[in-house]
PDB file of C-alpha atoms in Angstrom:
ATOM      1  CA  MET A   1     -10.776 -14.513  -0.033  1.00  0.00           C
ATOM      2  CA  SER A   2     -12.754 -11.665   1.519  1.00  0.00           C
ATOM      3  CA  GLN A   3     -13.173 -11.504   5.278  1.00  0.00           C
ATOM      4  CA  SER A   4     -16.498 -10.481   6.785  1.00  0.00           C
ATOM      5  CA  VAL A   5     -16.798  -7.532   9.150  1.00  0.00           C
ATOM      6  CA  VAL A   6     -20.089  -6.794  10.900  1.00  0.00           C
ATOM      7  CA  ILE A   7     -21.013  -3.478  12.487  1.00  0.00           C
ATOM      8  CA  ILE A   8     -23.773  -4.175  14.981  1.00  0.00           C
ATOM      9  CA  ASP A   9     -26.965  -2.185  14.532  1.00  0.00           C
ATOM     10  CA  TYR A  10     -28.801  -1.866  17.831  1.00  0.00           C
ATOM     11  CA  GLY A  11     -30.192   1.619  17.338  1.00  0.00           C
ATOM     12  CA  SER A  12     -27.083   3.530  18.374  1.00  0.00           C
ATOM     13  CA  GLY A  13     -23.966   4.731  16.635  1.00  0.00           C
ATOM     14  CA  ASN A  14     -22.747   6.389  13.465  1.00  0.00           C
ATOM     15  CA  LEU A  15     -23.432   3.270  11.444  1.00  0.00           C
ATOM     16  CA  HIS A  16     -23.211   4.757   7.956  1.00  0.00           C
ATOM     17  CA  SER A  17     -20.054   6.718   8.756  1.00  0.00           C
ATOM     18  CA  ALA A  18     -18.432   3.693  10.372  1.00  0.00           C
ATOM     19  CA  ALA A  19     -19.250   1.438   7.427  1.00  0.00           C
ATOM     20  CA  LYS A  20     -17.898   3.960   4.908  1.00  0.00           C
ATOM     21  CA  ALA A  21     -14.702   4.408   6.928  1.00  0.00           C
ATOM     22  CA  PHE A  22     -14.133   0.646   7.093  1.00  0.00           C
ATOM     23  CA  GLU A  23     -14.766   0.334   3.355  1.00  0.00           C
ATOM     24  CA  ARG A  24     -12.247   3.084   2.646  1.00  0.00           C
ATOM     25  CA  ALA A  25      -9.646   1.616   5.023  1.00  0.00           C
ATOM     26  CA  ALA A  26     -10.028  -1.795   3.400  1.00  0.00           C
ATOM     27  CA  ALA A  27      -9.779  -0.403  -0.132  1.00  0.00           C
ATOM     28  CA  GLU A  28      -6.773   1.827   0.569  1.00  0.00           C
ATOM     29  CA  SER A  29      -4.935  -0.988   2.348  1.00  0.00           C
ATOM     30  CA  GLY A  30      -5.792  -3.690  -0.176  1.00  0.00           C
ATOM     31  CA  ILE A  31      -7.513  -5.815   2.477  1.00  0.00           C
ATOM     32  CA  ALA A  32     -10.379  -7.769   0.919  1.00  0.00           C
ATOM     33  CA  SER A  33     -13.279  -7.229   3.306  1.00  0.00           C
ATOM     34  CA  THR A  34     -17.050  -7.293   3.156  1.00  0.00           C
ATOM     35  CA  ILE A  35     -18.533  -4.706   5.512  1.00  0.00           C
ATOM     36  CA  ALA A  36     -22.114  -5.212   6.736  1.00  0.00           C
ATOM     37  CA  VAL A  37     -24.298  -3.264   9.158  1.00  0.00           C
ATOM     38  CA  THR A  38     -26.667  -5.722  10.805  1.00  0.00           C
ATOM     39  CA  SER A  39     -28.741  -6.694  13.822  1.00  0.00           C
ATOM     40  CA  ASP A  40     -28.856 -10.323  12.656  1.00  0.00           C
ATOM     41  CA  THR A  41     -27.294 -12.546  15.311  1.00  0.00           C
ATOM     42  CA  ASP A  42     -26.560 -15.267  12.766  1.00  0.00           C
ATOM     43  CA  ALA A  43     -24.511 -12.772  10.743  1.00  0.00           C
ATOM     44  CA  VAL A  44     -22.619 -11.779  13.880  1.00  0.00           C
ATOM     45  CA  ARG A  45     -21.991 -15.425  14.712  1.00  0.00           C
ATOM     46  CA  ALA A  46     -20.548 -16.025  11.241  1.00  0.00           C
ATOM     47  CA  ALA A  47     -18.443 -12.846  11.047  1.00  0.00           C
ATOM     48  CA  ASP A  48     -14.663 -12.793  11.056  1.00  0.00           C
ATOM     49  CA  ARG A  49     -14.529  -9.423  12.849  1.00  0.00           C
ATOM     50  CA  ILE A  50     -17.072  -7.595  14.976  1.00  0.00           C
ATOM     51  CA  VAL A  51     -17.550  -3.866  15.611  1.00  0.00           C
ATOM     52  CA  LEU A  52     -19.825  -2.383  18.281  1.00  0.00           C
ATOM     53  CA  PRO A  53     -20.391   1.373  17.868  1.00  0.00           C
ATOM     54  CA  GLY A  54     -22.312   3.530  20.310  1.00  0.00           C
ATOM     55  CA  VAL A  55     -23.502   7.110  20.762  1.00  0.00           C
ATOM     56  CA  GLY A  56     -25.501   8.598  23.632  1.00  0.00           C
ATOM     57  CA  ALA A  57     -26.048   7.544  27.218  1.00  0.00           C
ATOM     58  CA  PHE A  58     -24.586   4.299  28.580  1.00  0.00           C
ATOM     59  CA  ALA A  59     -27.910   3.038  29.937  1.00  0.00           C
ATOM     60  CA  ASP A  60     -29.745   3.751  26.676  1.00  0.00           C
ATOM     61  CA  CYS A  61     -27.095   1.889  24.675  1.00  0.00           C
ATOM     62  CA  ARG A  62     -27.197  -1.082  27.032  1.00  0.00           C
ATOM     63  CA  ARG A  63     -30.988  -1.224  26.749  1.00  0.00           C
ATOM     64  CA  GLY A  64     -30.703  -1.066  22.976  1.00  0.00           C
ATOM     65  CA  LEU A  65     -28.228  -3.933  22.925  1.00  0.00           C
ATOM     66  CA  ASP A  66     -30.373  -6.010  25.267  1.00  0.00           C
ATOM     67  CA  ALA A  67     -33.404  -5.339  23.057  1.00  0.00           C
ATOM     68  CA  VAL A  68     -31.888  -7.298  20.148  1.00  0.00           C
ATOM     69  CA  PRO A  69     -32.860 -10.899  20.998  1.00  0.00           C
ATOM     70  CA  GLY A  70     -29.813 -13.063  21.665  1.00  0.00           C
ATOM     71  CA  MET A  71     -27.223 -10.418  20.726  1.00  0.00           C
ATOM     72  CA  VAL A  72     -25.419 -10.262  24.076  1.00  0.00           C
ATOM     73  CA  GLU A  73     -25.298 -14.064  24.194  1.00  0.00           C
ATOM     74  CA  VAL A  74     -23.885 -14.268  20.660  1.00  0.00           C
ATOM     75  CA  LEU A  75     -21.250 -11.663  21.494  1.00  0.00           C
ATOM     76  CA  GLU A  76     -20.212 -13.692  24.530  1.00  0.00           C
ATOM     77  CA  GLU A  77     -20.077 -16.810  22.360  1.00  0.00           C
ATOM     78  CA  VAL A  78     -17.995 -15.494  19.481  1.00  0.00           C
ATOM     79  CA  VAL A  79     -15.884 -12.783  21.138  1.00  0.00           C
ATOM     80  CA  ARG A  80     -15.189 -14.281  24.538  1.00  0.00           C
ATOM     81  CA  GLY A  81     -15.640 -17.911  23.565  1.00  0.00           C
ATOM     82  CA  LYS A  82     -14.135 -18.078  20.076  1.00  0.00           C
ATOM     83  CA  GLY A  83     -11.701 -15.167  20.208  1.00  0.00           C
ATOM     84  CA  ARG A  84     -12.931 -13.209  17.194  1.00  0.00           C
ATOM     85  CA  PRO A  85     -11.357  -9.734  16.856  1.00  0.00           C
ATOM     86  CA  PHE A  86     -13.668  -7.143  18.392  1.00  0.00           C
ATOM     87  CA  LEU A  87     -13.638  -3.338  18.336  1.00  0.00           C
ATOM     88  CA  GLY A  88     -15.888  -1.134  20.468  1.00  0.00           C
ATOM     89  CA  ILE A  89     -16.243   2.522  19.491  1.00  0.00           C
ATOM     90  CA  CYS A  90     -17.182   5.364  21.883  1.00  0.00           C
ATOM     91  CA  VAL A  91     -20.078   4.069  24.031  1.00  0.00           C
ATOM     92  CA  GLY A  92     -19.459   0.712  22.361  1.00  0.00           C
ATOM     93  CA  MET A  93     -16.105   0.780  24.147  1.00  0.00           C
ATOM     94  CA  GLN A  94     -17.696   1.946  27.398  1.00  0.00           C
ATOM     95  CA  LEU A  95     -20.092  -1.006  27.330  1.00  0.00           C
ATOM     96  CA  LEU A  96     -17.065  -3.275  27.802  1.00  0.00           C
ATOM     97  CA  ALA A  97     -16.809  -1.997  31.387  1.00  0.00           C
ATOM     98  CA  SER A  98     -18.231  -3.525  34.537  1.00  0.00           C
ATOM     99  CA  ARG A  99     -20.655  -0.662  35.131  1.00  0.00           C
ATOM    100  CA  GLY A 100     -21.794   2.647  33.732  1.00  0.00           C
ATOM    101  CA  LEU A 101     -22.507   5.389  36.273  1.00  0.00           C
ATOM    102  CA  GLU A 102     -24.265   7.847  33.957  1.00  0.00           C
ATOM    103  CA  TYR A 103     -27.486   8.990  35.712  1.00  0.00           C
ATOM    104  CA  THR A 104     -27.950   5.495  37.148  1.00  0.00           C
ATOM    105  CA  VAL A 105     -25.900   2.362  37.739  1.00  0.00           C
ATOM    106  CA  THR A 106     -26.043   0.119  34.677  1.00  0.00           C
ATOM    107  CA  GLU A 107     -24.284  -3.189  34.246  1.00  0.00           C
ATOM    108  CA  GLY A 108     -21.855  -3.384  31.352  1.00  0.00           C
ATOM    109  CA  LEU A 109     -20.592  -6.459  29.547  1.00  0.00           C
ATOM    110  CA  GLY A 110     -17.813  -6.863  32.131  1.00  0.00           C
ATOM    111  CA  TRP A 111     -15.070  -7.623  29.604  1.00  0.00           C
ATOM    112  CA  ILE A 112     -12.834  -4.798  30.879  1.00  0.00           C
ATOM    113  CA  GLU A 113     -13.051  -4.427  34.643  1.00  0.00           C
ATOM    114  CA  GLY A 114     -13.801  -0.858  35.711  1.00  0.00           C
ATOM    115  CA  ASP A 115     -16.474   1.831  35.824  1.00  0.00           C
ATOM    116  CA  VAL A 116     -17.533   4.515  33.354  1.00  0.00           C
ATOM    117  CA  SER A 117     -17.892   7.768  35.262  1.00  0.00           C
ATOM    118  CA  LEU A 118     -18.093  11.518  34.670  1.00  0.00           C
ATOM    119  CA  ILE A 119     -14.898  13.253  33.591  1.00  0.00           C
ATOM    120  CA  VAL A 120     -13.792  15.863  36.145  1.00  0.00           C
ATOM    121  CA  PRO A 121     -11.090  17.931  34.418  1.00  0.00           C
ATOM    122  CA  GLN A 122      -8.494  19.593  36.636  1.00  0.00           C
ATOM    123  CA  GLY A 123      -7.900  22.987  35.092  1.00  0.00           C
ATOM    124  CA  GLU A 124      -9.591  26.267  34.268  1.00  0.00           C
ATOM    125  CA  GLY A 125     -11.544  26.671  31.065  1.00  0.00           C
ATOM    126  CA  LEU A 126     -11.931  22.952  30.406  1.00  0.00           C
ATOM    127  CA  LYS A 127     -15.475  21.968  29.602  1.00  0.00           C
ATOM    128  CA  ILE A 128     -17.580  18.847  29.572  1.00  0.00           C
ATOM    129  CA  PRO A 129     -18.348  17.279  27.197  1.00  0.00           C
ATOM    130  CA  HIS A 130     -14.792  16.739  26.070  1.00  0.00           C
ATOM    131  CA  MET A 131     -15.194  17.541  22.399  1.00  0.00           C
ATOM    132  CA  GLY A 132     -12.613  17.992  19.675  1.00  0.00           C
ATOM    133  CA  TRP A 133      -9.230  16.843  18.439  1.00  0.00           C
ATOM    134  CA  ASN A 134      -6.579  15.403  20.764  1.00  0.00           C
ATOM    135  CA  THR A 135      -3.354  13.477  20.442  1.00  0.00           C
ATOM    136  CA  LEU A 136      -2.905  10.100  22.093  1.00  0.00           C
ATOM    137  CA  GLU A 137      -0.326   9.005  24.634  1.00  0.00           C
ATOM    138  CA  ALA A 138       0.393   5.307  24.196  1.00  0.00           C
ATOM    139  CA  ARG A 139       0.670   3.448  27.479  1.00  0.00           C
ATOM    140  CA  HIS A 140       1.327   0.052  25.906  1.00  0.00           C
ATOM    141  CA  ALA A 141       2.281  -1.146  22.445  1.00  0.00           C
ATOM    142  CA  HIS A 142      -0.658  -2.612  20.557  1.00  0.00           C
ATOM    143  CA  PRO A 143      -1.155  -3.822  16.965  1.00  0.00           C
ATOM    144  CA  LEU A 144      -3.986  -1.315  16.453  1.00  0.00           C
ATOM    145  CA  LEU A 145      -1.483   1.517  16.939  1.00  0.00           C
ATOM    146  CA  ASP A 146       1.082   0.176  14.474  1.00  0.00           C
ATOM    147  CA  GLY A 147       2.310   2.985  12.242  1.00  0.00           C
ATOM    148  CA  ILE A 148       0.399   5.644  14.193  1.00  0.00           C
ATOM    149  CA  GLU A 149       2.471   8.434  15.695  1.00  0.00           C
ATOM    150  CA  THR A 150       1.427   9.213  19.254  1.00  0.00           C
ATOM    151  CA  GLY A 151       2.682  11.752  21.771  1.00  0.00           C
ATOM    152  CA  PRO A 152       2.496  15.575  21.711  1.00  0.00           C
ATOM    153  CA  THR A 153       3.382  15.830  18.021  1.00  0.00           C
ATOM    154  CA  GLY A 154       1.394  12.790  16.949  1.00  0.00           C
ATOM    155  CA  LEU A 155      -1.756  12.360  14.926  1.00  0.00           C
ATOM    156  CA  HIS A 156      -5.066  13.608  16.286  1.00  0.00           C
ATOM    157  CA  ALA A 157      -8.227  11.672  17.126  1.00  0.00           C
ATOM    158  CA  TYR A 158     -11.744  13.053  17.395  1.00  0.00           C
ATOM    159  CA  PHE A 159     -13.470  12.829  20.788  1.00  0.00           C
ATOM    160  CA  VAL A 160     -16.953  13.758  21.965  1.00  0.00           C
ATOM    161  CA  HIS A 161     -17.916  12.444  25.408  1.00  0.00           C
ATOM    162  CA  SER A 162     -18.599  13.397  29.022  1.00  0.00           C
ATOM    163  CA  TYR A 163     -17.917  10.026  30.633  1.00  0.00           C
ATOM    164  CA  ALA A 164     -14.811   7.858  30.512  1.00  0.00           C
ATOM    165  CA  LEU A 165     -13.801   4.336  31.442  1.00  0.00           C
ATOM    166  CA  ALA A 166     -11.554   4.033  34.483  1.00  0.00           C
ATOM    167  CA  ALA A 167     -10.077   0.580  33.971  1.00  0.00           C
ATOM    168  CA  ALA A 168      -9.194  -1.398  37.082  1.00  0.00           C
ATOM    169  CA  HIS A 169      -6.069  -2.851  35.470  1.00  0.00           C
ATOM    170  CA  ALA A 170      -3.493  -0.443  34.058  1.00  0.00           C
ATOM    171  CA  GLU A 171      -2.227  -3.021  31.575  1.00  0.00           C
ATOM    172  CA  GLU A 172      -5.618  -2.899  29.816  1.00  0.00           C
ATOM    173  CA  VAL A 173      -5.274   0.824  29.065  1.00  0.00           C
ATOM    174  CA  ILE A 174      -3.613   1.051  25.652  1.00  0.00           C
ATOM    175  CA  ALA A 175      -3.650   4.846  25.344  1.00  0.00           C
ATOM    176  CA  VAL A 176      -4.852   7.969  27.102  1.00  0.00           C
ATOM    177  CA  THR A 177      -5.503  11.532  26.055  1.00  0.00           C
ATOM    178  CA  ASP A 178      -5.320  14.715  28.120  1.00  0.00           C
ATOM    179  CA  HIS A 179      -8.307  16.756  29.222  1.00  0.00           C
ATOM    180  CA  GLY A 180      -7.257  18.282  32.504  1.00  0.00           C
ATOM    181  CA  GLY A 181      -5.616  14.955  33.360  1.00  0.00           C
ATOM    182  CA  PRO A 182      -5.353  11.582  31.663  1.00  0.00           C
ATOM    183  CA  VAL A 183      -8.559  10.248  30.117  1.00  0.00           C
ATOM    184  CA  THR A 184      -8.771   6.700  28.790  1.00  0.00           C
ATOM    185  CA  ALA A 185      -8.653   6.749  24.986  1.00  0.00           C
ATOM    186  CA  MET A 186      -8.111   3.046  24.174  1.00  0.00           C
ATOM    187  CA  VAL A 187      -8.475  -0.188  26.091  1.00  0.00           C
ATOM    188  CA  GLY A 188      -7.818  -3.779  25.201  1.00  0.00           C
ATOM    189  CA  ARG A 189      -7.109  -7.313  26.249  1.00  0.00           C
ATOM    190  CA  ASP A 190      -6.652 -10.477  24.208  1.00  0.00           C
ATOM    191  CA  ASN A 191      -8.866 -10.163  21.094  1.00  0.00           C
ATOM    192  CA  ILE A 192     -10.879  -7.236  22.492  1.00  0.00           C
ATOM    193  CA  ALA A 193     -10.142  -3.548  21.879  1.00  0.00           C
ATOM    194  CA  GLY A 194     -12.042  -0.304  22.235  1.00  0.00           C
ATOM    195  CA  THR A 195     -11.579   3.365  21.374  1.00  0.00           C
ATOM    196  CA  GLN A 196     -13.218   6.249  23.206  1.00  0.00           C
ATOM    197  CA  PHE A 197     -12.584   8.430  20.158  1.00  0.00           C
ATOM    198  CA  HIS A 198     -14.325   7.971  16.815  1.00  0.00           C
ATOM    199  CA  PRO A 199     -11.917   6.417  14.296  1.00  0.00           C
ATOM    200  CA  GLU A 200     -14.504   6.934  11.545  1.00  0.00           C
ATOM    201  CA  LYS A 201     -14.141  10.702  12.120  1.00  0.00           C
ATOM    202  CA  SER A 202     -10.415  10.750  12.897  1.00  0.00           C
ATOM    203  CA  GLN A 203      -9.068  11.063   9.356  1.00  0.00           C
ATOM    204  CA  THR A 204      -5.517   9.724   8.954  1.00  0.00           C
ATOM    205  CA  LEU A 205      -5.265   8.230  12.441  1.00  0.00           C
ATOM    206  CA  GLY A 206      -8.681   6.628  12.176  1.00  0.00           C
ATOM    207  CA  LEU A 207      -8.127   5.039   8.780  1.00  0.00           C
ATOM    208  CA  ARG A 208      -4.794   3.588   9.895  1.00  0.00           C
ATOM    209  CA  LEU A 209      -6.352   2.183  13.061  1.00  0.00           C
ATOM    210  CA  LEU A 210      -9.229   0.610  11.134  1.00  0.00           C
ATOM    211  CA  ALA A 211      -6.797  -0.915   8.631  1.00  0.00           C
ATOM    212  CA  ASN A 212      -4.788  -2.284  11.557  1.00  0.00           C
ATOM    213  CA  PHE A 213      -7.971  -3.802  12.978  1.00  0.00           C
ATOM    214  CA  LEU A 214      -8.707  -5.470   9.639  1.00  0.00           C
ATOM    215  CA  ARG A 215      -5.222  -7.025   9.717  1.00  0.00           C
ATOM    216  CA  TRP A 216      -5.159  -7.853  13.435  1.00  0.00           C
ATOM    217  CA  LYS A 217      -4.559 -11.482  14.334  1.00  0.00           C
ATOM    218  CA  PRO A 218      -4.793 -11.648  18.131  1.00  0.00           C
TER     219      PRO A 218
END
């Protein structure tokens, strides 16, 4: 029986790339999955797994999400209330935070306590935005990292961002990367996970992580 995976369309994110990456991960892993890009709250309510992408400024993404009638309420219902597996990607991960501090103060979903603030790299020659390929340093074991080599010789993930989530609770930081100091790369708690990097652009690492998400039974 095929499971349903919805990628939420709220006017932000690499929707086509994300859908294609999920389809490839499902096919290569033999995981029967139907992948849909949608802004339909009924489809989100019925889905087995939910993905929230995001590209751009925090405040713009939050406004876009709020502009889809009932979407935030449905997410609260099925993710927080019913425990459906959830993955936020890039700004979709940042929206899990308490607040975004990009240009203005914007309330996040509040699922991961902490603020999203400007990266201030400590070191010469390091630029913002943080853009390019980096390895991950796992801070805690997590099913989404199963079979993924981390550390200095590990697989690389693709990042492009100027702001990062500073989680209030260290146990909710799954992995960091280095850009003149540790920068949050993955967060999670219970059935909720998020990646600052783009798994849909992260080749081997990304496909393994997406396959792990499709298998994940939190």
